[in-house]
Coordinates of C-alpha atoms (C1' of nucleotides) in Angstrom, one line a residue:
Chain A
X1 CA 31.6 9.9 11.2
X2 CA 28.4 11.6 10.3
X3 CA 25.7 9.1 9.9
X4 CA 22.0 8.9 10.9
X5 CA 20.6 6.6 13.4
X6 CA 17.2 5.2 12.4
X7 CA 14.9 2.8 14.3
X8 CA 12.4 0.6 12.6
X9 CA 9.7 -0.7 14.9
X10 CA 7.5 -3.5 13.9
X11 CA 4.6 -4.7 16.2
X12 CA 4.6 -8.5 16.4
X13 CA 1.5 -10.1 15.1
X14 CA -0.2 -6.8 15.8
X15 CA -3.9 -7.5 15.5
X16 CA -3.7 -10.9 17.1
X17 CA -1.5 -9.5 20.0
X18 CA -4.0 -6.7 20.6
X19 CA -6.8 -9.2 20.8
X20 CA -4.9 -11.4 23.2
X21 CA -4.1 -8.5 25.3
X22 CA -7.7 -7.4 25.5
X23 CA -9.0 -10.9 26.2
X24 CA -7.1 -13.1 28.7
X25 CA -8.9 -16.2 27.4
X26 CA -7.0 -15.8 24.2
X27 CA -3.6 -15.6 25.6
X28 CA -1.2 -18.4 24.9
X29 CA -3.6 -19.8 22.3
X30 CA -3.6 -20.1 18.6
X31 CA -5.9 -17.4 17.2
X32 CA -6.5 -15.9 13.8
X33 CA -8.0 -12.5 13.1
X34 CA -10.3 -12.3 10.1
X35 CA -12.5 -9.8 8.4
X36 CA -16.2 -9.7 8.8
X37 CA -17.9 -12.2 6.5
X38 CA -17.3 -15.5 4.8
X39 CA -15.2 -14.4 1.8
X40 CA -12.2 -13.4 3.8
X41 CA -8.7 -14.6 4.7
X42 CA -6.7 -14.7 7.8
X43 CA -5.1 -11.3 8.2
X44 CA -3.0 -12.0 11.2
X45 CA -2.4 -15.0 13.4
X46 CA -0.8 -15.3 16.8
X47 CA 2.6 -17.0 17.2
X48 CA 0.9 -20.0 18.7
X49 CA -1.0 -20.4 15.5
X50 CA 2.0 -19.7 13.3
X51 CA 3.8 -22.6 15.0
X52 CA 1.0 -24.9 13.7
X53 CA 1.4 -23.6 10.2
X54 CA -1.3 -21.0 10.1
X55 CA -0.3 -18.2 7.7
X56 CA -1.5 -14.8 6.7
X57 CA -3.6 -15.1 3.5
X58 CA -5.0 -18.5 4.3
X59 CA -8.7 -19.1 4.0
X60 CA -10.2 -19.9 7.4
X61 CA -10.8 -23.5 6.5
X62 CA -7.1 -23.8 5.5
X63 CA -6.1 -22.4 8.9
X64 CA -8.4 -24.9 10.7
X65 CA -7.0 -27.7 8.7
X66 CA -3.4 -27.1 9.8
X67 CA -4.6 -26.1 13.4
X68 CA -7.9 -27.6 14.4
X69 CA -8.0 -25.7 17.7
X70 CA -7.5 -22.4 16.0
X71 CA -9.7 -19.6 17.5
X72 CA -11.2 -17.3 14.9
X73 CA -11.6 -13.6 16.0
X74 CA -13.4 -11.1 13.9
X75 CA -11.2 -8.0 13.8
X76 CA -12.0 -4.7 15.3
X77 CA -10.3 -1.9 13.3
X78 CA -10.9 0.8 15.8
X79 CA -9.1 -1.1 18.5
X80 CA -6.1 -1.4 16.2
X81 CA -6.0 2.2 14.9
X82 CA -6.5 3.5 18.4
X83 CA -3.6 1.4 19.7
X84 CA -1.5 2.4 16.7
X85 CA -2.1 6.1 17.3
X86 CA -1.2 5.8 20.9
X87 CA 2.0 3.9 20.1
X88 CA 3.0 6.5 17.7
X89 CA 2.5 9.1 20.3
X90 CA 5.0 7.2 22.5
X91 CA 7.5 7.3 19.6
X92 CA 7.2 11.1 19.4
X93 CA 8.4 11.4 23.0
X94 CA 11.8 10.4 21.6
X95 CA 11.9 12.4 18.3
X96 CA 9.5 14.4 16.2
X97 CA 10.8 12.5 13.2
X98 CA 8.4 9.6 13.2
X99 CA 7.1 8.1 10.0
X100 CA 4.3 5.6 10.1
X101 CA 4.9 3.1 7.3
X102 CA 1.7 1.2 8.1
X103 CA -0.6 0.6 11.0
X104 CA 2.0 -1.5 12.8
X105 CA 5.4 -0.2 11.5
X106 CA 7.1 3.1 12.0
X107 CA 10.5 4.6 11.4
X108 CA 12.1 7.0 13.9
X109 CA 15.1 9.2 13.1
X110 CA 16.8 9.5 16.5
X111 CA 20.0 11.0 15.3
X112 CA 19.4 14.2 17.2
X113 CA 18.0 12.5 20.3
X114 CA 21.0 10.4 21.2
X115 CA 22.6 13.0 23.4
X116 CA 19.3 13.3 25.4
X117 CA 18.6 9.6 25.8
X118 CA 22.1 8.2 25.8
X119 CA 21.9 5.8 22.9
X120 CA 19.6 4.2 20.4
X121 CA 19.6 1.0 22.3
X122 CA 18.4 2.9 25.4
X123 CA 15.6 4.4 23.4
X124 CA 14.7 1.0 22.0
X125 CA 14.5 -0.6 25.4
X126 CA 12.4 2.3 26.8
X127 CA 10.0 2.1 23.9
X128 CA 9.7 -1.7 24.3
X129 CA 9.0 -1.4 28.0
X130 CA 6.4 1.3 27.5
X131 CA 4.5 -0.5 24.8
X132 CA 4.5 -3.7 26.8
X133 CA 3.4 -1.9 29.9
X134 CA 0.7 0.2 28.2
X135 CA -0.7 -2.3 25.7
X136 CA 0.6 -5.7 26.7
X137 CA 2.2 -6.4 23.3
X138 CA 5.7 -6.8 22.0
X139 CA 7.6 -5.3 19.1
X140 CA 10.8 -6.0 17.1
X141 CA 13.2 -3.1 16.7
X142 CA 15.9 -2.6 14.1
X143 CA 18.6 0.0 14.5
X144 CA 20.7 1.0 11.5
X145 CA 22.1 4.0 9.6
X146 CA 19.1 4.2 7.2
X147 CA 15.5 3.1 6.7
X148 CA 16.2 0.2 4.4
X149 CA 18.7 -1.4 6.8
X150 CA 16.6 -0.6 9.9
X151 CA 13.6 -2.4 8.4
X152 CA 15.9 -5.3 7.4
X153 CA 17.2 -5.4 11.0
X154 CA 13.8 -5.4 12.6
X155 CA 12.9 -8.4 10.5
X156 CA 15.8 -10.4 11.8
X157 CA 14.5 -11.3 15.3
X158 CA 10.9 -11.9 16.0
X159 CA 9.1 -11.7 18.3
X160 CA 10.4 -9.1 20.8
X161 CA 13.7 -8.7 18.9
X162 CA 16.3 -6.0 18.9
X163 CA 18.9 -6.0 16.1
X164 CA 21.5 -3.5 15.4
X165 CA 23.4 -3.0 12.1
X166 CA 26.3 -0.8 12.7
X167 CA 27.6 1.2 9.8
X168 CA 30.9 -0.7 9.7
X169 CA 29.0 -4.1 9.6
X170 CA 26.7 -3.3 6.6
X171 CA 28.9 -5.0 4.0
X172 CA 29.3 -8.1 6.0
X173 CA 25.6 -8.4 6.8
X174 CA 24.6 -7.9 3.1
X175 CA 27.3 -10.1 1.5
X176 CA 25.3 -13.4 1.5
X177 CA 21.9 -12.0 2.3
X178 CA 19.3 -13.2 -0.3
X179 CA 18.1 -10.1 -2.3
X180 CA 14.4 -10.7 -1.6
X181 CA 15.0 -9.9 2.1
X182 CA 15.2 -6.2 1.0
X183 CA 12.1 -4.2 1.2
X184 CA 11.3 -3.3 -2.4
X185 CA 12.5 -6.5 -4.0
X186 CA 9.5 -8.8 -4.5
X187 CA 9.0 -12.2 -6.1
X188 CA 9.1 -11.0 -9.7
X189 CA 12.2 -8.8 -9.2
X190 CA 13.9 -11.7 -7.5
X191 CA 13.3 -13.9 -10.4
X192 CA 14.6 -11.3 -12.9
X193 CA 17.7 -10.7 -10.9
X194 CA 18.3 -14.5 -10.4
X195 CA 18.2 -14.8 -14.2
X196 CA 21.1 -12.4 -14.3
X197 CA 22.9 -14.7 -11.8
X198 CA 22.3 -12.2 -9.0
X199 CA 21.3 -13.9 -5.8
X200 CA 22.7 -12.0 -2.9
X201 CA 22.8 -8.4 -1.9
X202 CA 26.6 -8.6 -2.2
X203 CA 26.3 -9.7 -5.8
X204 CA 23.7 -7.0 -6.5
X205 CA 25.8 -4.3 -5.0
X206 CA 28.8 -5.2 -7.1
X207 CA 26.8 -5.5 -10.3
X208 CA 27.7 -3.1 -13.1
X209 CA 25.2 -0.2 -12.9
X210 CA 24.9 0.1 -16.7
X211 CA 23.9 -3.6 -16.8
X212 CA 21.1 -3.0 -14.3
X213 CA 20.0 0.2 -16.0
X214 CA 19.7 -1.5 -19.4
X215 CA 17.5 -4.2 -17.8
X216 CA 15.4 -2.1 -15.4
X217 CA 15.6 1.4 -16.6
X218 CA 15.6 4.1 -13.9
X219 CA 15.3 1.5 -11.2
X220 CA 18.7 0.1 -12.0
X221 CA 20.7 2.6 -10.0
X222 CA 18.4 2.2 -7.0
X223 CA 18.8 -1.6 -7.2
X224 CA 22.5 -1.3 -7.0
X225 CA 22.3 1.1 -4.1
X226 CA 20.0 -1.3 -2.3
X227 CA 22.5 -4.1 -2.8
X228 CA 25.1 -1.9 -1.2
X229 CA 22.8 -1.0 1.7
X230 CA 22.6 2.7 0.6
X231 CA 19.3 4.5 1.3
X232 CA 19.3 8.3 1.7
X233 CA 15.5 8.6 1.9
X234 CA 14.5 10.7 4.9
X235 CA 12.1 9.9 7.6
X236 CA 9.0 11.9 6.8
X237 CA 7.3 13.0 10.0
X238 CA 3.6 13.5 10.5
X239 CA 2.3 16.4 8.6
X240 CA 5.2 16.5 6.2
X241 CA 3.9 13.8 3.9
X242 CA 3.2 14.5 0.3
X243 CA -0.4 15.0 -0.6
X244 CA -2.4 11.9 -1.1
X245 CA -2.5 10.9 -4.8
X246 CA -5.6 8.8 -4.9
X247 CA -8.6 7.8 -2.8
X248 CA -10.3 4.5 -3.4
X249 CA -12.5 1.8 -2.0
X250 CA -13.1 -1.7 -3.3
X251 CA -15.0 -4.6 -1.8
X252 CA -15.6 -8.2 -2.4
X253 CA -19.4 -8.8 -2.3
X254 CA -20.8 -11.4 0.0
X255 CA -22.0 -13.3 -3.0
X256 CA -21.5 -12.9 -6.7
X257 CA -24.1 -10.6 -8.3
X258 CA -25.2 -10.0 -11.8
X259 CA -28.4 -7.9 -11.2
X260 CA -27.6 -4.5 -12.7
X261 CA -29.7 -2.7 -10.1
X262 CA -27.7 -4.4 -7.4
X263 CA -24.4 -3.5 -9.0
X264 CA -25.5 0.1 -9.3
X265 CA -26.5 0.2 -5.6
X266 CA -23.1 -1.1 -4.6
X267 CA -21.4 1.4 -6.9
X268 CA -23.4 4.2 -5.2
X269 CA -22.3 3.0 -1.9
X270 CA -18.6 2.9 -2.9
X271 CA -19.0 6.4 -4.4
X272 CA -20.2 7.7 -1.1
X273 CA -17.2 6.1 0.7
X274 CA -14.8 7.6 -1.8
X275 CA -16.5 11.0 -1.9
X276 CA -16.8 11.4 1.8
X277 CA -13.1 10.6 2.3
X278 CA -12.0 12.9 -0.5
X279 CA -14.0 15.7 1.1
X280 CA -12.5 15.0 4.5
X281 CA -9.1 15.2 2.9
X282 CA -10.1 18.4 1.2
X283 CA -9.3 17.0 -2.3
X284 CA -11.2 16.6 -5.5
X285 CA -10.2 14.7 -8.6
X286 CA -10.7 14.4 -12.3
X287 CA -10.0 10.7 -12.9
X288 CA -12.4 8.0 -11.9
X289 CA -11.3 4.4 -12.1
X290 CA -13.7 1.5 -12.0
X291 CA -12.5 -2.0 -11.2
X292 CA -14.4 -5.2 -11.6
X293 CA -13.4 -8.7 -10.6
X294 CA -15.5 -11.5 -12.0
X295 CA -16.9 -14.6 -10.2
X296 CA -14.0 -16.8 -11.4
X297 CA -11.6 -14.6 -9.3
X298 CA -8.9 -14.6 -12.0
X299 CA -10.5 -12.4 -14.7
X300 CA -10.9 -8.8 -14.0
X301 CA -10.7 -5.4 -15.7
X302 CA -10.2 -1.8 -14.9
X303 CA -11.2 1.3 -16.8
X304 CA -10.7 4.9 -16.1
X305 CA -12.1 8.2 -17.4
X306 CA -10.8 11.7 -17.0
X307 CA -13.3 14.5 -16.7
X308 CA -13.0 18.2 -17.6
X309 CA -13.7 19.3 -14.0
X310 CA -12.6 18.3 -10.6
X311 CA -15.2 16.5 -8.5
X312 CA -15.6 15.1 -5.0
X313 CA -19.3 14.9 -4.6
X314 CA -20.6 11.3 -4.2
X315 CA -23.3 11.6 -6.9
X316 CA -20.8 12.9 -9.4
X317 CA -18.4 10.1 -8.7
X318 CA -21.2 7.7 -9.0
X319 CA -22.3 9.2 -12.3
X320 CA -18.8 8.8 -13.7
X321 CA -18.5 5.2 -12.5
X322 CA -21.8 4.4 -14.2
X323 CA -20.7 6.0 -17.4
X324 CA -17.7 3.6 -17.4
X325 CA -19.8 0.7 -16.6
X326 CA -22.1 1.6 -19.5
X327 CA -19.3 1.1 -22.0
X328 CA -18.8 -2.6 -21.1
X329 CA -20.8 -5.7 -21.3
X330 CA -20.3 -7.8 -18.2
X331 CA -19.1 -11.3 -19.0
X332 CA -19.7 -13.0 -15.6
X333 CA -21.3 -12.3 -12.3
X334 CA -19.3 -9.8 -10.3
X335 CA -17.3 -10.7 -7.3
X336 CA -15.6 -7.4 -6.5
X337 CA -16.2 -3.8 -7.3
X338 CA -13.8 -0.9 -6.7
X339 CA -13.8 2.9 -7.4
X340 CA -10.8 5.1 -7.2
X341 CA -10.6 8.9 -7.5
X342 CA -7.2 10.2 -8.7
X343 CA -5.6 13.1 -10.5
X344 CA -6.3 15.0 -7.3
X345 CA -6.1 18.6 -6.5
X346 CA -5.8 19.9 -3.0
X347 CA -8.3 22.6 -2.2
X348 CA -7.3 25.8 -0.5
X349 CA -8.1 25.7 3.2
X350 CA -7.9 28.1 6.0
X351 CA -4.7 27.6 7.9
X352 CA -4.2 28.6 11.5
X353 CA -2.1 31.7 12.0
X354 CA 0.5 30.3 14.3
X355 CA 3.1 27.8 13.5
X356 CA 2.5 25.4 16.3
X357 CA -1.3 25.3 15.6
X358 CA -0.5 24.6 12.0
X359 CA 1.8 21.8 13.0
X360 CA -0.9 20.3 15.2
X361 CA -3.5 20.5 12.5
X362 CA -1.2 18.8 10.0
X363 CA -0.3 16.1 12.5
X364 CA -4.0 15.5 13.2
X365 CA -4.8 15.3 9.5
X366 CA -1.9 13.0 8.9
X367 CA -3.2 10.6 11.6
X368 CA -6.7 10.9 10.2
X369 CA -5.4 9.8 6.9
X370 CA -3.7 6.8 8.4
X371 CA -6.8 5.9 10.4
X372 CA -9.0 6.3 7.3
X373 CA -6.6 4.2 5.2
X374 CA -6.7 1.4 7.7
X375 CA -10.4 1.5 8.1
X376 CA -10.5 3.2 11.5
X377 CA -13.8 4.9 10.9
X378 CA -17.3 3.8 10.3
X379 CA -18.6 5.3 7.1
X380 CA -22.4 5.5 7.2
X381 CA -24.5 5.3 4.1
X382 CA -27.6 4.1 6.0
X383 CA -30.6 3.4 3.9
X384 CA -28.9 2.9 0.6
X385 CA -28.5 -0.8 0.8
X386 CA -31.2 -3.2 1.6
X387 CA -29.5 -5.4 4.1
X388 CA -27.9 -8.5 2.8
X389 CA -25.6 -7.6 -0.1
X390 CA -23.4 -5.5 2.1
X391 CA -19.8 -6.2 2.2
X392 CA -18.3 -7.2 5.5
X393 CA -16.1 -5.3 7.8
X394 CA -12.8 -4.4 6.3
X395 CA -9.9 -5.6 8.3
X396 CA -6.7 -4.4 6.7
X397 CA -4.0 -6.9 7.5
X398 CA -0.7 -5.5 8.7
X399 CA 1.4 -8.1 7.1
X400 CA 0.3 -9.4 3.8
X401 CA 3.0 -11.7 2.5
X402 CA 3.0 -13.5 -0.7
X403 CA 2.0 -16.8 0.9
X404 CA -1.7 -16.4 0.2
X405 CA -3.7 -16.0 -3.0
X406 CA -0.9 -14.2 -4.7
X407 CA 1.0 -17.5 -4.6
X408 CA -1.5 -19.1 -6.9
X409 CA 0.6 -18.3 -9.8
X410 CA -0.3 -19.2 -13.3
X411 CA 3.2 -19.7 -14.5
Chain B
dT1 C1' -16.8 -22.0 3.7
dC2 C1' -11.3 -21.3 -1.3
dT3 C1' -8.5 -17.0 -2.4
dG4 C1' -8.9 -8.8 1.1
dG5 C1' -8.3 -3.9 0.7
dG6 C1' -5.5 0.3 1.0
dG7 C1' -2.0 2.6 -1.6
dT8 C1' 2.5 4.2 -4.7
dC9 C1' 5.5 4.1 -8.7
dC10 C1' 6.9 2.7 -13.3
dT11 C1' 6.3 1.5 -18.3
dA12 C1' 4.3 1.4 -22.9
dG13 C1' 1.6 3.0 -26.4
dG14 C1' -1.7 6.2 -28.6
dA15 C1' -3.6 10.9 -29.5
dC16 C1' -2.6 15.4 -30.2
dC17 C1' 0.0 19.8 -30.6
dC18 C1' 3.9 22.6 -32.1
Chain C
dT1 C1' 3.4 14.5 -51.0
dC2 C1' 6.6 12.8 -47.6
dT3 C1' 9.3 13.2 -43.7
dG4 C1' 10.9 13.9 -38.3
dG5 C1' 11.2 15.3 -33.4
dG6 C1' 9.8 16.8 -28.7
dG7 C1' 6.4 17.3 -25.2
dT8 C1' 2.1 16.5 -22.8
dC9 C1' -1.9 14.1 -21.6
dC10 C1' -4.3 9.9 -21.3
dT11 C1' -5.3 4.8 -20.7
dA12 C1' -4.0 0.2 -19.3
dG13 C1' -1.4 -2.8 -16.8
dG14 C1' 2.2 -4.6 -13.7
dA15 C1' 5.2 -4.8 -9.5
dC16 C1' 5.7 -3.6 -5.0
dC17 C1' 4.5 -2.5 -0.1
dC18 C1' 1.5 -3.0 4.2

DNA sequence: TCTGGGGTCCTAGGACCC
DNA sequence: TCTGGGGTCCTAGGACCC
C-alpha cells in the first residue's frame, strides 16, 4: 500500500480564541470579533456565543438579539497573523510540506515523517499540545490519504477534534455523506446536483462521468472523483506556490458617498494600497478592474481595462481606474469601491546564490503574501484622506460561511 | 446600527487575425 | 459575393473558497 498521509489542521474559532487567550476576562464568555466600524459583520464568534445562535456573517445587532450578553471585540489582525505564522512554524517541525490554506487552516503531508515520529496520530497530538501550550487555543485535526478527505475529517469534530479517515474506510464514510460537505461543492452546485437526483457523495461517485461532463464541462470529471474521495493534488509548501495572479483591495465606505471628489480620493487611496502591495510582490500588471457597489447593496458593476504596458505605480493605477470611472454614469451613491490589478508579470529579481538562502527567501516571501492577504500590515497613505470617510480596519474572517448576507437570496 | 474583503477558476461571447 | 474554421485576446459575470 502506497498512500500519502495528510493532516488538515483547523484552528477552532481562531480570532475569538486568540482574543480569549489574550484576555482572561473574555474566557468562557460569548464574544464576537468584528471589523473596525459600523458597517461590518461578525467575523468569528466564540463557542459560548455560537451556543446562543450567534453566527458568522450576522450584523452586530443580530448577534445581540440572539445573545444579549454578547461581548463585541474589535479584531486585531496583527495578533492573528503573528499567531498564524508561529503556528505554521510549529507545523514545519514535523514536515517541510506545509500548505497554508488560509490564516487558520493548513495541510501537512507527513508521509515521509511517519518513521521519525511514529504515527500521524502522534504528530497530531504533539501539535495539539504545543498549540495549546504556546497559544492557549485548540484545533481540530483531520488525518486522511489526501487533502480533500483530510479537510472533510477535520470538520467532523469540533472543537478540539481528531478524526481519522483510513484509506479502507473512505467508501463507507462517503456513502451517505451529503455532497455539500465536500470542499468545492457550494450551495449552487448542490442544487444543480440535487436536480440530477444526486444527494450523497456515494451517488455522485457512481454517477456516469459523461453525464456529469455534459452538464458541467471540464468540472464533470473532478466532481465524480470528489464523490469517490479521490484527490491527487499535492500539498504545496511555502515558497513553491504559483505566482500570485491578481492583487486587489476593496472597501465598504463608512457612509455612502456621491461626491465625485470624495470618490476619487478613495480611489487614490485604494490605488496606493494595490500599488504598494504589487511592488512588494515584485509584480506589475496590465489589467485594472474597478468595482462599485451602490447604496442599495444589491446593484453593482465591475469594469476592466487592459493597457499596453505593465504598471505597478500607484498613480498609474489610479489613472487607469479613473479612466474606467469616466466611462460610466453613477446611478446611486456608492457603498463600496474596489480596485484589482491582474494580468500580472513577475519582475526579475536578484536571487541569492545558495539554495538554502533562496529557500529561506521564498518562504519569507510566501509568508509575507499570506500576511498581506489577511491584512497583517498597516498600509500608510497618511495625508491623502481628510479624516472621516476612511474605511475601517479590515478583519478578514477565517470562516465565512453562507449563513450571512449571501443567504439573502433573490430566488 | 442591516448585510466584509481577500482571492482562484471557469464560461460565454465578441473582436480580430490567419 | 459568399462561405468556414482555428486560435488568441479581451470583457463580463458567476461559483467557490477562506
